[in-house]
Short mmCIF file of C-alpha atoms in Angstrom, two decimals:
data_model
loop_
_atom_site.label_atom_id
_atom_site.label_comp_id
_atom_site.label_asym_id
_atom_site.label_seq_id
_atom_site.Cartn_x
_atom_site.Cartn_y
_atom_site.Cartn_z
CA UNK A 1 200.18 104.24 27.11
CA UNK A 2 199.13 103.62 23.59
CA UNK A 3 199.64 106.07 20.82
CA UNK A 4 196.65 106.10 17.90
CA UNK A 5 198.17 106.25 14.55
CA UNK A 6 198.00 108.85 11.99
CA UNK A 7 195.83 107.59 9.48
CA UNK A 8 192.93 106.73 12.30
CA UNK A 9 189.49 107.16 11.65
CA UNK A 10 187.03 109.09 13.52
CA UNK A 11 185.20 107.02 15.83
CA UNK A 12 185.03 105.97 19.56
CA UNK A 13 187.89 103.14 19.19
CA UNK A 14 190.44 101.78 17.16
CA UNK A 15 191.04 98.74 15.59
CA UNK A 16 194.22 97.20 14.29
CA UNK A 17 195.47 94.27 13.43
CA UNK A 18 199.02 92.35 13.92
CA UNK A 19 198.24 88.67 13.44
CA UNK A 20 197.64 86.97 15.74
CA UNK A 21 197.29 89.73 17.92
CA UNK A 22 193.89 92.23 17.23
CA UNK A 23 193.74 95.59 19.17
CA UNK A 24 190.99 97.61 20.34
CA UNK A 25 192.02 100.97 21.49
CA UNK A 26 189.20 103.11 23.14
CA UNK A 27 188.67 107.04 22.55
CA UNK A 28 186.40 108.88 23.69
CA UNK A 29 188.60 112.10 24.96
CA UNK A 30 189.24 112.75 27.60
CA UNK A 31 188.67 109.47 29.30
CA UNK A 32 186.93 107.50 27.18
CA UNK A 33 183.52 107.15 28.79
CA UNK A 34 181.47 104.32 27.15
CA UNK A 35 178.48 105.75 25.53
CA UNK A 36 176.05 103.69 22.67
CA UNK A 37 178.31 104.51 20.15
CA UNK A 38 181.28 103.34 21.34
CA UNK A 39 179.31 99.82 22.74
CA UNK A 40 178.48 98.98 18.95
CA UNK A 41 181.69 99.77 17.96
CA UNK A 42 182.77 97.20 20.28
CA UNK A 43 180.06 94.54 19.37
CA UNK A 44 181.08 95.10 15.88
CA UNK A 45 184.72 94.54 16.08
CA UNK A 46 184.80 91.92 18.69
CA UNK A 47 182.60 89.70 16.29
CA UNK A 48 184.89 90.90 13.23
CA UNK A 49 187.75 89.55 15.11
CA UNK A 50 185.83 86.61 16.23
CA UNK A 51 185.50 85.65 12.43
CA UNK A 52 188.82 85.57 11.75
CA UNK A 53 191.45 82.35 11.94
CA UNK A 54 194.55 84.26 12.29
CA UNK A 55 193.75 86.44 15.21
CA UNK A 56 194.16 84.32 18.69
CA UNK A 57 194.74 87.75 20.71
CA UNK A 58 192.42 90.95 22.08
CA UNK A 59 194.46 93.29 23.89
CA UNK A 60 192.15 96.23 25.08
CA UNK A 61 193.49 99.82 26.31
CA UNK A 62 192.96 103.49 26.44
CA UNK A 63 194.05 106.34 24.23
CA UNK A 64 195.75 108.98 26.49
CA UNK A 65 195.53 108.85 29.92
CA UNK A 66 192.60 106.81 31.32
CA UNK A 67 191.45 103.42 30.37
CA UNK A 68 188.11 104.37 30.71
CA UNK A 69 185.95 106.22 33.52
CA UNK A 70 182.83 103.81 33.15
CA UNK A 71 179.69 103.87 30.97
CA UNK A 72 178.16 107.24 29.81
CA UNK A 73 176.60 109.02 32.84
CA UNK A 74 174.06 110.05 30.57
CA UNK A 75 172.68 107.13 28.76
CA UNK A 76 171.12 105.83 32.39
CA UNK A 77 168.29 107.93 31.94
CA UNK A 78 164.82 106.23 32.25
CA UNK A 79 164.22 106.69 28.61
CA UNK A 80 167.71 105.94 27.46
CA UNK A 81 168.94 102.81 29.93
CA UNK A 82 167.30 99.92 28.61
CA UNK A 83 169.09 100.41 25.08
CA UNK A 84 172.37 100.90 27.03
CA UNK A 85 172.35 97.92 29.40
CA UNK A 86 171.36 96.15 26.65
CA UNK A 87 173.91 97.02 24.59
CA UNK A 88 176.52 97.69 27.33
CA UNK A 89 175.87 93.59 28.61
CA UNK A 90 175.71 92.34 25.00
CA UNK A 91 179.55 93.83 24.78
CA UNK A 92 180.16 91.86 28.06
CA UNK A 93 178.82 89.04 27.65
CA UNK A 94 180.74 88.60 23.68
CA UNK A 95 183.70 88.77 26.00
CA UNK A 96 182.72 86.02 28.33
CA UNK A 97 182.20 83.89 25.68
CA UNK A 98 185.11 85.09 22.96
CA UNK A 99 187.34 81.72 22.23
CA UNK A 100 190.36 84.92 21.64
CA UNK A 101 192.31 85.03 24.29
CA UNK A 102 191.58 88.89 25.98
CA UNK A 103 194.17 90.93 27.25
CA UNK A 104 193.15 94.19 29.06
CA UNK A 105 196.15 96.79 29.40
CA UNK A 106 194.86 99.14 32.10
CA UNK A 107 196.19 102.62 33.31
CA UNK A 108 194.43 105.93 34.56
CA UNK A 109 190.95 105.85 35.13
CA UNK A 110 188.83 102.51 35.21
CA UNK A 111 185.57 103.18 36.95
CA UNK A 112 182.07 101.77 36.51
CA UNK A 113 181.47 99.91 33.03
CA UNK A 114 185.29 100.66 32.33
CA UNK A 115 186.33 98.14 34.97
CA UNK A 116 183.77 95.44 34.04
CA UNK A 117 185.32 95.77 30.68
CA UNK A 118 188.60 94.99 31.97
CA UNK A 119 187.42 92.10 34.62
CA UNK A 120 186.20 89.89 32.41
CA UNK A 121 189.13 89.75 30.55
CA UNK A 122 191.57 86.66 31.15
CA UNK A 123 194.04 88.56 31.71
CA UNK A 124 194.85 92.17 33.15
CA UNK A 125 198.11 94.05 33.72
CA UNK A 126 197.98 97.83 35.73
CA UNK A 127 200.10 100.35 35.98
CA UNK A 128 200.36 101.28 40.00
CA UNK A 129 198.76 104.13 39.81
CA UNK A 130 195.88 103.43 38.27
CA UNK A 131 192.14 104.32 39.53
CA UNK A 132 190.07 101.37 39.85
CA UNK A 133 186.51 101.39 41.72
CA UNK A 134 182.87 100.97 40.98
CA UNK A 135 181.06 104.05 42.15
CA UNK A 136 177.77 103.33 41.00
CA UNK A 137 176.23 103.00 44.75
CA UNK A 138 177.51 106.74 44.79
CA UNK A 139 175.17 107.57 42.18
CA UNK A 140 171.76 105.04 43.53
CA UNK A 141 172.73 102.43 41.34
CA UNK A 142 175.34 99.27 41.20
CA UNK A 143 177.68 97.63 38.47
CA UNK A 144 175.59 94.85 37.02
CA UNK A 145 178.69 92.86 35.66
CA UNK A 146 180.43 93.30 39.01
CA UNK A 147 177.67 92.16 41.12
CA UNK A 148 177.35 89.16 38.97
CA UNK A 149 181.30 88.10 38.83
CA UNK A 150 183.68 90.24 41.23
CA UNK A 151 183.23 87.80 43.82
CA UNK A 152 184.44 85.43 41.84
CA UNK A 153 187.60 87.02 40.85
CA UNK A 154 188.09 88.56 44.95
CA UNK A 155 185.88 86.75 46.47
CA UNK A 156 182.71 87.52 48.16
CA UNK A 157 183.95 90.19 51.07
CA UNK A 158 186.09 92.31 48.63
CA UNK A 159 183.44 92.33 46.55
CA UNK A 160 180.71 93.36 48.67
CA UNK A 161 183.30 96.10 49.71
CA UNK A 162 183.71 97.68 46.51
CA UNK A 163 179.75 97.35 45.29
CA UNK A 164 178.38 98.67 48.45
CA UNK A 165 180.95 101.72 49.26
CA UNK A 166 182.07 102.35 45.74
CA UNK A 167 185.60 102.76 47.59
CA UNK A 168 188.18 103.78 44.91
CA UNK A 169 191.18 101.36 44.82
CA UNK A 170 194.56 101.68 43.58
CA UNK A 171 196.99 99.47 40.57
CA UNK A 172 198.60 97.50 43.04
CA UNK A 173 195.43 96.71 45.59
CA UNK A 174 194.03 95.83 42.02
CA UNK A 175 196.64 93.30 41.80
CA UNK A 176 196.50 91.96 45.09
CA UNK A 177 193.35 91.10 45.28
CA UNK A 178 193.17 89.56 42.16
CA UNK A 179 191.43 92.14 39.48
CA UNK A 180 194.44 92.09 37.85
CA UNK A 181 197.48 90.17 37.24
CA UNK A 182 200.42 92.46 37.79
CA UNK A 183 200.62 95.95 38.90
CA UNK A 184 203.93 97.85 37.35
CA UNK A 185 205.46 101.05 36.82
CA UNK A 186 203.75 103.81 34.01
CA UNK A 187 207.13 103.01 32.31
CA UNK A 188 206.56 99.05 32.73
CA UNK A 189 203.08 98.59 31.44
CA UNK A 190 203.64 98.38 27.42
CA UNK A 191 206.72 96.01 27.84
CA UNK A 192 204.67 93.78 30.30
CA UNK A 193 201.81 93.56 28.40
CA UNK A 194 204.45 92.88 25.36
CA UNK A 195 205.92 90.06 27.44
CA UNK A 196 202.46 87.94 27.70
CA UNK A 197 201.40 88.77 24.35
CA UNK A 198 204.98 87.40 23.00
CA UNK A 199 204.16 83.89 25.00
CA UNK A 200 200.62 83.98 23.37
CA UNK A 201 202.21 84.51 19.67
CA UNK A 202 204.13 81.28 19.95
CA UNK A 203 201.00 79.24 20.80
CA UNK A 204 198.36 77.37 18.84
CA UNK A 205 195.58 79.26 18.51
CA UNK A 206 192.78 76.42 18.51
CA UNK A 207 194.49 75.04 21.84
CA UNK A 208 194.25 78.41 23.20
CA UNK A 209 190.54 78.88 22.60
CA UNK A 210 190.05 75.20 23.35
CA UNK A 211 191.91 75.92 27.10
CA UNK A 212 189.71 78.97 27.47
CA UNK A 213 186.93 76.63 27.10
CA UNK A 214 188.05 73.74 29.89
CA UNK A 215 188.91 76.39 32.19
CA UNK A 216 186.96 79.52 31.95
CA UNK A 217 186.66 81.11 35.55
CA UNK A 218 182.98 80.79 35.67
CA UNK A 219 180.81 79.33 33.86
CA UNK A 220 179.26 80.83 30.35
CA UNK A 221 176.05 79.93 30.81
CA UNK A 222 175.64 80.55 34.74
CA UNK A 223 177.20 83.97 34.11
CA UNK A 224 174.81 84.75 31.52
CA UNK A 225 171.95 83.60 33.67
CA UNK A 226 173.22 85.96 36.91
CA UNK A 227 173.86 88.77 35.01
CA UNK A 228 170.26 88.63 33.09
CA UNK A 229 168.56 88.66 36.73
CA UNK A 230 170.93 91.74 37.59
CA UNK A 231 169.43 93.41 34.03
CA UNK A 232 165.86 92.44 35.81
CA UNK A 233 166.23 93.88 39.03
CA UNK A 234 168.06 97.21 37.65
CA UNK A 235 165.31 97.85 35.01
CA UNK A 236 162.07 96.36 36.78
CA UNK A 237 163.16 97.70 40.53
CA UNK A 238 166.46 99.90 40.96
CA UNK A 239 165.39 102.40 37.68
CA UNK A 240 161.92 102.64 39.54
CA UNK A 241 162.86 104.23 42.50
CA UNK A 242 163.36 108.14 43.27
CA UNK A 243 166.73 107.57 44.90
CA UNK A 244 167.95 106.05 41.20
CA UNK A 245 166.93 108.89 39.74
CA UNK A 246 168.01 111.29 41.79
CA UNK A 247 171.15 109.90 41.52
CA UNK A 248 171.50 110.35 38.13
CA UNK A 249 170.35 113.69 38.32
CA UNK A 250 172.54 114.85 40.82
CA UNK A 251 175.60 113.96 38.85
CA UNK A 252 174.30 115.72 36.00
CA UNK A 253 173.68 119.03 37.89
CA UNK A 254 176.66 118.43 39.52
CA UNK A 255 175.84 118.53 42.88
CA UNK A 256 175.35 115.89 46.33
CA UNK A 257 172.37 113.49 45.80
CA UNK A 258 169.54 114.48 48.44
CA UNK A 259 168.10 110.34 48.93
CA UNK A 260 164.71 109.87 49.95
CA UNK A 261 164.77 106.17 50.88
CA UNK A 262 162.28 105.33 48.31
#
């Protein structure tokens, strides 16, 4: 769990910086839901950190107890959800391409948007008991990000699974399947995610970003290309149809989705 220091300015995240390490803490209380704000935040300090020579490290978490619970409900509104994917993807795909080595330290909640945040980093450490999942099929949507790379990360059943049920998965299933690398105690999780960022700190931070770029899971370029014809589909068909909307309002009136099929 991280703690935010005292001096920390209002905002939706935190930045600091211990060379060659760069943090990005999100809050948004009380489990940091991604909304606009926060996604230019993001966009802003990933290309701050970009910029700078010393910093070879992004290592991502949560304030209190959730990493985050996905992207704002809220924001997928028919006049508000082009701006968001936009924004939301442009966040993603700075990661994808980042030559920083990203480090995503994951416990409570991370749902929806939360856990595409943490999948496309190059590394990820859980605690057991974390929440993972991607419920957007729950609400007559999907997880754009997800249905453009999760099969590559646990391959193509898995990730069919966890699109098309939205079945909630645990730290350690996270782990063994390959969303993240280590599942480990609430009590574990800071000193594990100290122990990779202490082999990182001894390492040259051009060879690092040059080894990112030999041997990058998937492609840049293809990824970029899949996700822009998962932006296509949700804004041209998915946001078109009643059951989308429905959805959306359901959650937001709080109350079972009625689907009409259309």
């Amino acid at each position: 769990m991280t703690t935010l220091s005292a001096d920390a300015k209002p905002g939706r995240m935190l930045l600091e910086f211990d060379a060659p390490v760069a943090r990005i803490v999100l809050r948004h209380p009380p489990l940091n839901v991604i909304d606009v704000p926060m996604m230019e935040e993001l966009s802003q300090s990933v290309a701050e950190i970009e910029a700078r020579r010393d910093v070879s490290v992004i290592v991502f978490s949560g304030d209190g107890k959730a990493f985050s619970a996905g992207v704002d409900v809220g924001a997928h509104t028919p006049d508000k959800v082009d701006e968001m994917l936009t924004k939301f993807h442009a966040v993603i795909r700075d990661l994808v391409a980042a030559k920083k080595v990203t480090v995503a330290e994951v416990q409570g909640h991370c749902l929806g948007g939360g856990a595409e945040l943490a999948m496309v980093c190059d590394m990820v450490y859980t605690t057991e008991s974390a929440q993972w999942g991607f419920p957007e099929i729950k609400l007559g949507c999907y997880p754009p990000v997800a249905c453009t790379a999760l099969a590559t990360l646990v391959g193509q059943k898995r990730a069919a699974e966890l699109i098309l049920t939205g079945r909630p998965i645990g730290g350690k299933e996270a782990a063994e399947i390959g969303l993240a690398n280590r599942a480990v105690s609430e009590g574990e999780l800071g000193a594990t995610v100290e122990e990779c960022i202490g082999h990182l700190r001894k390492l040259s931070p051009v060879a690092l970003a040059l080894a990112k770029k030999a041997s990058y899971a998937w492609d840049s370029m293809h990824f970029d290309k899949g996700l822009a014809r998962a932006e296509r589909i949700y804004l041209d068909d998915l946001m078109k149809t009643d059951d989308a909307q429905e959805g959306i309002r359901a959650f937001m009136e709080k109350r079972e989705p009625k689907w009409a099929g259309k």
